[in-house]
Amino acid sequence: MYFNIVDAGGRVFEGAEVETVNIQLDDGSQYVANVIQPENPFYIAIVLDASGSMTSANPAMRAAAIAAVDDAPELAQFAVLSFSERENINLIQGFSPDPEQTKVSIDSVRSIENGGTCLYDATMRALELVASQPQGRRAVILFTDGVDETARGEPCSVNTLENIIEVASNPGLQIPIYVVGMRGRGGTQINEGELRLIADSTGGLAAFGDSSQLNTMFDIMMTALNNQWLAQAEIYPPAGVRRAIITPVFESGVNAFATTIEFVVSRNFIPPLEIFFGSITYDETRDITSVEIIANGADRASQLRVEIIDTERNLTVSSFNVPGVPEKIEIPGDGLEPDGEYAVSITGLNDGGQPVSQPFVNAFVYRGLGEQPIQVNIIRVELSEDESMLEVTLATQGRDRISGLFVSIVDEQTNTAVGDPLQTSSAPTAVNVPLTNLQPGKEYRVEITPIDLTGQLITDAITQRQFVTSPPLLPTVILDGVNHTPGTTEVSIDLLITNPQLIGSMRVSGTSKQGGTRVFDPIIIDGAQSSINIPTDRMSKDQEYIITINILDDDGNPLAQPIIAEFLYSPPGKSIFERIGEFVASPIVLGVLVAIALFLVFWFYNQRKQKQAQPAEGNLNYIKFSKTQLAQLENNMGSGRRMINNPADSNKTRIEQRPPTGAPPMPQRNNPTVQRQPPAQLEILQANTQMPQRMVQITTPRFIIGREGRDLNFDNDPSVSRQHLEISFSSAHGAYQIKDLGSTFGTKVNGRPLMPDHPEILSSTQVITIELGKSAVVRFRVLHTQPGQDLSSNWEV
């Protein structure tokens, strides 16, 4: 396991002297790992932003990356990638141990005019490249000055933030991502919260600054890589995804903050054969010395090789094999001298007679009719799940001469007893010791002293075993972003928090970045709060500030590293609607508007009243004519026209137009044809699970394919997104269209990738094959109707 030691500010602690690492697996087993400086190859992928926004900073980026290569760890091999839009993610150089070649590759990177930033797709390409190298020291160094978007401001990558974190932190890969984020002029263009989350979630580091700080930021990354440690321990976990609590211990004896890791175990690892000796008794009638044994990993051996050794002469007196792993070894007295000092050596063998364990040796005295000395051996110690009890398994020799056991818990660091001792009334094979006042993540030992039949402690038979309590459960707090509250001058700090119930309080303070002047009095928040509003009345626009959040327990002691948030205070201006609202809120303006409204109501009412007073003939104009003028008008009118008297006024006359005889009727206005949705169906060609039916009719104008509650569900296929694909009918085009809804693993239409959120028209005359994710395949076709076929059940769009 490779790791770094960092200080409270997240900076790599150089020169740390780590002695050991305590490892506690989720099955309760504990191990101590040796710590060394690694000497194996280091595979590093450098990913450089070549988007259009990097044009002016490109030379500084290249110079800083080249300088970083000179500071790289020994045995480092570099790959170099550049990225802009999706089609411009380029592998410039595969992994090479030649630093000069790497520098030439870095120096060839040029920015692409108006190029976007497909940040997540480029990072995924680098992860795939690094994952193809041998497991061990591997890393990705990502440089960017922007967010994942095209030049038009749309999402650029097919992959997402969640995809990157899921792949990089996968227990089978575990590739740390080190992020160098360059802030643009006039404000932060990068999403520092997301980039820091990528680094924190994958075991990497993140550094942010402007173009003048590039060398410093790259130097931070190389310092981290140069100060990696390698912890090695032989452990025997069961198969599956395992979790372990890792606690580095410095040479001074101080423990670092513990952390939790995940790793994948492909099979069950069985611990090697271990043999512990119990009581030794002598059977006078048979002249047999019996040795009780307790074996761990007994299934690793099919037989035992037993040797009896004269320890004074260092001579093997006798030897024999025992089938299996019995609970007792019987040693004949032949050839043994009374009161002679001997040792029994037991080695596990496989079916072929080859050793599968080291020899396990225990001394004994062959006394003939005499007795063996009293001896208590601790076989194993196990903490209960809530760590309120310590279960100690024992093997005891001379049990019939022991009246009890005196059990105590001792602090290894201070060598003082902790809690009340326990005294048993016999010599049991297991003892449950109550634990009180133990500190988490600390070393203790259990000491057991037998008591003879007179009630005296047998101090020369004392036995002991060390154990370590679990490190304290700690909260995790990650900066998620700094946001300006719309329509106000307020700023909120957003946090991602795990185990919030452990947080007693949060202390928030703020200073200006230049000068360190306090901008508000410290804020004390009870408990955990994921969004914190920061007062800004003493902040100046377009100035940089630093917010520090200390995470404290109920007693005010630090629980985790402080959260540092740097941001540029640039509150948004008021929108046109907000300004209109303020204008209307004025009493004078409000009075004028009310007067205008009353005038309009009165005017419309008056107009309507006048309109209702007009004749029933409608909006016709009547003109008065003399009899002479009327006669002249009738002579001048063509056929088809006649004079009509106004029935309300005999002095008024109007002219009526009549169509000539035989004229065709006036043409009627045609309504546009409503496009009806023709029937269509999907045929399921391939799925990784049993589907309820093979043919599915499309009966709605918007048909969704995905998982859990969609129109068509591939529930057990993780490569199909929850909302993966939409098939809809467009009345404007009179055809079906298909759209990928931003799925994780994409969609193909007739073998061609479908761009997310860009609908495409589907042919109504062809059968179309659609691939969803990695395994689901369906076939689409329109069912053409015959003349006279009833389509009344179809939807109208």
Coordinates of C-alpha atoms in Angstrom, one line a residue, residues 449-783:
T449 CA -1.0 -14.5 35.9
P450 CA -2.1 -17.9 37.3
I451 CA -2.9 -18.3 41.0
D452 CA -1.8 -21.5 42.8
L453 CA -3.9 -23.5 45.2
T454 CA -2.7 -21.4 48.2
G455 CA -3.9 -18.2 46.5
Q456 CA -0.4 -16.9 45.6
L457 CA 0.4 -15.4 42.2
I458 CA 2.7 -17.5 40.1
T459 CA 4.7 -14.6 38.7
D460 CA 7.2 -16.7 36.8
A461 CA 4.2 -18.0 34.7
I462 CA 2.8 -14.6 33.7
T463 CA 1.8 -14.3 30.0
Q464 CA 0.7 -11.3 27.9
R465 CA -0.5 -10.3 24.4
Q466 CA -0.8 -6.9 22.8
F467 CA -3.9 -5.5 21.1
V468 CA -4.9 -2.2 19.5
T469 CA -8.3 -0.5 19.9
S470 CA -10.0 0.8 16.7
P471 CA -9.1 4.4 15.7
P472 CA -11.9 6.9 16.4
L473 CA -14.7 7.3 13.9
L474 CA -14.0 10.7 12.4
P475 CA -16.2 13.0 10.3
T476 CA -15.1 13.9 6.8
V477 CA -15.7 17.4 5.5
I478 CA -15.0 18.4 1.9
L479 CA -15.4 21.8 0.3
D480 CA -18.2 21.6 -2.3
G481 CA -18.1 25.2 -3.5
V482 CA -18.3 28.9 -2.8
N483 CA -21.5 30.5 -4.2
H484 CA -23.0 34.0 -4.4
T485 CA -26.7 34.0 -3.3
P486 CA -28.7 35.4 -6.3
G487 CA -30.1 38.9 -5.7
T488 CA -28.1 39.5 -2.6
T489 CA -24.5 40.3 -1.6
E490 CA -24.4 37.1 0.6
V491 CA -21.8 34.3 0.0
S492 CA -22.5 30.7 1.0
I493 CA -19.8 28.0 1.7
D494 CA -21.2 24.5 0.7
L495 CA -19.7 21.4 2.3
L496 CA -20.0 17.6 1.8
I497 CA -20.1 16.0 5.3
T498 CA -20.0 12.4 6.4
N499 CA -20.6 11.3 10.0
P500 CA -22.1 14.8 10.9
Q501 CA -23.4 13.4 14.3
L502 CA -19.8 13.4 15.5
I503 CA -19.3 17.1 15.0
G504 CA -19.8 19.2 18.1
S505 CA -19.4 22.6 16.5
M506 CA -17.8 24.5 13.5
R507 CA -15.8 27.7 13.9
V508 CA -15.8 29.9 10.8
S509 CA -13.4 32.8 10.4
G510 CA -12.6 35.0 7.4
T511 CA -9.6 37.2 6.4
S512 CA -8.5 39.1 3.3
K513 CA -6.0 37.2 1.2
Q514 CA -3.8 40.3 0.9
G515 CA -2.9 41.6 4.3
G516 CA -4.8 39.0 6.4
T517 CA -7.3 41.5 7.8
R518 CA -10.3 40.0 9.6
V519 CA -13.5 40.7 7.6
F520 CA -16.0 39.3 10.2
D521 CA -16.1 38.1 13.7
P522 CA -15.7 34.3 14.1
I523 CA -18.9 32.4 13.8
I524 CA -19.6 29.4 16.0
I525 CA -22.1 26.9 14.6
D526 CA -23.6 24.2 16.8
G527 CA -23.3 20.8 15.2
A528 CA -22.7 20.2 11.5
Q529 CA -24.0 22.5 8.8
S530 CA -23.6 21.8 5.1
S531 CA -24.2 25.4 3.9
I532 CA -22.8 28.4 5.7
N533 CA -23.8 32.0 4.9
I534 CA -20.9 34.4 5.2
P535 CA -21.4 38.1 6.1
T536 CA -19.9 40.4 3.4
D537 CA -20.6 43.9 4.7
R538 CA -16.8 44.4 5.2
M539 CA -15.8 42.8 1.9
S540 CA -14.8 44.8 -1.2
K541 CA -15.9 43.8 -4.7
D542 CA -13.3 41.9 -6.8
Q543 CA -11.0 41.2 -3.8
E544 CA -9.8 37.8 -2.7
Y545 CA -10.7 36.3 0.7
I546 CA -9.9 33.2 2.7
I547 CA -12.5 31.4 4.8
T548 CA -11.3 28.9 7.4
I549 CA -13.7 26.4 8.9
N550 CA -12.4 24.4 12.0
I551 CA -14.2 21.2 12.7
L552 CA -14.5 20.6 16.5
D553 CA -15.8 17.9 18.9
D554 CA -18.1 18.6 21.8
D555 CA -15.1 19.7 23.9
G556 CA -13.8 22.1 21.3
N557 CA -10.9 19.8 20.2
P558 CA -10.1 19.5 16.4
L559 CA -11.7 16.5 14.8
A560 CA -10.4 16.9 11.2
Q561 CA -8.2 19.2 9.1
P562 CA -9.5 22.7 8.7
I563 CA -11.4 23.5 5.5
I564 CA -9.8 26.4 3.6
A565 CA -11.9 28.2 1.0
E566 CA -10.3 30.9 -1.2
F567 CA -12.6 32.9 -3.4
L568 CA -13.0 36.2 -5.3
Y569 CA -15.8 38.3 -3.9
S570 CA -17.8 39.3 -7.0
P571 CA -21.5 39.6 -6.2
P572 CA -23.9 39.4 -9.1
G573 CA -25.6 42.6 -10.3
K574 CA -29.4 43.0 -10.0
S575 CA -31.5 41.6 -12.9
I576 CA -33.8 43.7 -15.0
F577 CA -36.8 42.2 -13.2
E578 CA -35.4 43.0 -9.8
R579 CA -34.8 46.6 -10.9
I580 CA -38.4 46.9 -12.3
G581 CA -39.7 45.5 -9.0
E582 CA -37.8 48.2 -7.0
F583 CA -39.1 50.9 -9.4
V584 CA -42.7 49.8 -9.1
A585 CA -42.4 49.6 -5.3
S586 CA -42.0 53.5 -5.2
P587 CA -45.3 55.1 -3.8
I588 CA -45.3 57.8 -6.4
V589 CA -44.8 55.4 -9.3
L590 CA -47.5 53.1 -7.8
G591 CA -50.0 55.9 -7.7
V592 CA -49.4 56.9 -11.3
L593 CA -49.8 53.3 -12.4
V594 CA -53.1 53.0 -10.6
A595 CA -54.4 56.2 -12.2
I596 CA -53.4 54.9 -15.7
A597 CA -55.2 51.6 -15.0
L598 CA -58.4 53.4 -13.9
F599 CA -58.3 55.6 -17.0
L600 CA -57.9 52.5 -19.3
V601 CA -60.8 50.7 -17.6
F602 CA -63.0 53.8 -18.1
W603 CA -62.0 54.3 -21.7
F604 CA -62.6 50.6 -22.7
Y605 CA -66.0 50.7 -20.9
N606 CA -66.9 53.9 -22.8
Q607 CA -65.8 52.3 -26.2
R608 CA -67.8 49.2 -25.6
K609 CA -70.9 51.2 -24.7
Q610 CA -70.7 53.2 -27.9
K611 CA -70.2 50.1 -29.9
Q612 CA -73.4 48.5 -28.4
A613 CA -75.4 51.7 -29.4
Q614 CA -74.6 51.2 -33.1
P615 CA -77.3 49.7 -35.5
A616 CA -77.6 46.0 -35.8
E617 CA -76.2 46.1 -39.4
G618 CA -72.7 46.4 -37.8
N619 CA -70.0 48.9 -38.6
L620 CA -71.7 50.5 -41.7
N621 CA -71.4 54.1 -42.7
Y622 CA -74.7 55.7 -43.9
I623 CA -74.7 58.8 -46.2
K624 CA -77.7 61.1 -47.0
F625 CA -78.5 61.5 -50.7
S626 CA -81.1 63.7 -52.5
K627 CA -83.5 62.0 -54.9
T628 CA -81.6 63.3 -57.9
Q629 CA -78.3 61.9 -56.5
L630 CA -79.9 58.5 -55.9
A631 CA -81.2 58.2 -59.4
Q632 CA -77.8 59.1 -60.8
L633 CA -76.1 56.6 -58.5
E634 CA -78.4 53.8 -59.6
N635 CA -77.7 54.5 -63.3
N636 CA -74.0 54.4 -62.7
M637 CA -74.0 51.1 -60.6
G638 CA -73.2 48.0 -62.5
S639 CA -75.3 44.8 -62.4
G640 CA -75.5 43.0 -59.1
R641 CA -75.8 46.2 -57.0
R642 CA -78.9 47.7 -55.5
M643 CA -79.9 50.5 -53.1
I644 CA -81.3 49.5 -49.6
N645 CA -83.1 51.9 -47.3
N646 CA -82.1 52.0 -43.7
P647 CA -85.2 50.7 -41.9
A648 CA -84.3 52.9 -38.9
D649 CA -84.1 56.0 -41.0
S650 CA -85.8 56.4 -44.3
N651 CA -83.4 59.1 -45.3
K652 CA -80.4 56.7 -45.1
T653 CA -79.5 54.3 -47.8
R654 CA -76.7 51.8 -48.3
I655 CA -75.3 49.9 -51.3
E656 CA -75.3 46.1 -51.2
Q657 CA -73.0 43.9 -53.4
R658 CA -74.5 40.7 -54.8
P659 CA -72.6 38.0 -56.6
P660 CA -73.5 37.7 -60.2
T661 CA -75.7 34.9 -61.3
G662 CA -73.8 31.6 -61.8
A663 CA -70.7 32.8 -60.0
P664 CA -68.8 30.0 -58.3
P665 CA -69.0 29.8 -54.5
M666 CA -66.3 31.5 -52.4
P667 CA -63.4 29.2 -51.7
Q668 CA -63.3 27.8 -48.2
R669 CA -60.1 28.0 -46.1
N670 CA -58.5 24.6 -45.6
N671 CA -57.1 23.7 -42.1
P672 CA -53.6 22.3 -42.0
T673 CA -53.4 18.5 -41.9
V674 CA -52.7 17.1 -38.3
Q675 CA -49.9 14.6 -38.4
R676 CA -50.9 11.4 -36.7
Q677 CA -48.4 9.1 -34.9
P678 CA -48.1 5.9 -36.9
P679 CA -47.7 2.7 -34.8
A680 CA -44.1 1.5 -34.1
Q681 CA -42.5 -1.3 -32.2
L682 CA -39.2 -2.3 -30.5
E683 CA -37.8 -5.9 -30.7
I684 CA -35.4 -6.8 -27.9
L685 CA -32.5 -8.6 -29.6
Q686 CA -30.1 -8.8 -26.6
A687 CA -30.2 -8.2 -22.8
N688 CA -28.2 -9.4 -19.9
T689 CA -31.3 -10.4 -18.0
Q690 CA -34.6 -12.1 -18.7
M691 CA -37.1 -9.7 -20.2
P692 CA -40.9 -10.1 -19.7
Q693 CA -41.5 -9.8 -23.5
R694 CA -39.6 -9.7 -26.7
M695 CA -41.8 -7.2 -28.6
V696 CA -42.8 -3.8 -27.2
Q697 CA -45.3 -1.5 -28.9
I698 CA -44.7 2.3 -28.8
T699 CA -48.1 3.8 -27.8
T700 CA -47.1 7.1 -26.4
P701 CA -45.7 10.2 -28.0
R702 CA -42.6 10.1 -25.7
F703 CA -41.2 6.6 -25.0
I704 CA -38.4 6.4 -22.4
I705 CA -35.9 3.5 -22.2
G706 CA -33.8 3.1 -19.0
R707 CA -34.1 1.4 -15.6
E708 CA -36.7 1.3 -12.9
G709 CA -40.1 2.7 -13.9
R710 CA -39.5 3.7 -17.5
D711 CA -41.5 2.5 -20.6
L712 CA -38.9 -0.2 -21.3
N713 CA -36.6 -1.2 -18.4
F714 CA -33.3 -3.0 -18.4
D715 CA -33.2 -3.2 -14.6
N716 CA -30.2 -5.4 -14.0
D717 CA -27.9 -3.8 -16.6
P718 CA -25.7 -1.1 -14.9
S719 CA -24.4 0.1 -18.3
V720 CA -28.0 1.3 -19.1
S721 CA -28.7 4.7 -17.4
R722 CA -31.9 5.3 -15.4
Q723 CA -33.0 7.6 -18.2
H724 CA -31.0 6.4 -21.1
L725 CA -32.9 7.1 -24.3
E726 CA -36.0 8.8 -25.6
I727 CA -38.0 7.9 -28.8
S728 CA -40.6 10.5 -29.7
F729 CA -42.9 11.4 -32.6
S730 CA -42.3 14.8 -34.2
S731 CA -45.4 16.3 -35.9
A732 CA -43.3 19.0 -37.4
H733 CA -41.3 16.3 -39.4
G734 CA -44.0 13.7 -39.5
A735 CA -41.5 11.1 -38.3
Y736 CA -40.1 9.5 -35.2
Q737 CA -36.9 10.9 -33.6
I738 CA -34.4 9.4 -31.1
K739 CA -32.4 11.3 -28.4
D740 CA -29.7 10.1 -26.0
L741 CA -30.6 11.6 -22.5
G742 CA -27.0 12.0 -21.4
S743 CA -26.4 8.4 -20.7
T744 CA -23.1 7.2 -19.0
F745 CA -22.1 4.5 -21.5
G746 CA -23.7 6.0 -24.6
T747 CA -26.0 4.9 -27.5
K748 CA -25.3 3.7 -31.0
V749 CA -27.7 3.8 -33.9
N750 CA -26.8 1.3 -36.7
G751 CA -23.3 1.1 -35.2
R752 CA -22.8 4.9 -35.1
P753 CA -22.5 6.8 -31.8
L754 CA -25.4 9.1 -31.0
M755 CA -24.5 12.5 -29.6
P756 CA -26.1 13.2 -26.2
D757 CA -29.1 15.5 -26.1
H758 CA -29.1 15.9 -30.0
P759 CA -32.3 14.4 -31.5
E760 CA -32.0 12.6 -34.8
I761 CA -34.8 11.6 -37.2
L762 CA -35.4 7.9 -37.6
S763 CA -36.2 6.5 -41.1
S764 CA -39.8 5.3 -41.4
T765 CA -38.9 2.7 -44.1
Q766 CA -35.9 1.0 -42.6
V767 CA -35.4 -1.3 -39.6
I768 CA -33.0 0.4 -37.2
T769 CA -30.7 -1.3 -34.7
I770 CA -30.1 0.6 -31.4
E771 CA -27.3 -0.3 -28.9
L772 CA -27.7 0.9 -25.3
G773 CA -24.7 0.8 -23.0
K774 CA -22.5 -2.3 -23.2
S775 CA -25.0 -5.2 -23.7
A776 CA -28.6 -4.1 -24.5
V777 CA -29.6 -4.2 -28.2
V778 CA -33.1 -3.4 -29.6
R779 CA -34.5 -3.1 -33.2
F780 CA -36.9 -0.3 -34.1
R781 CA -39.4 -0.1 -37.0
V782 CA -42.5 1.8 -38.0
L783 CA -45.6 -0.4 -38.7

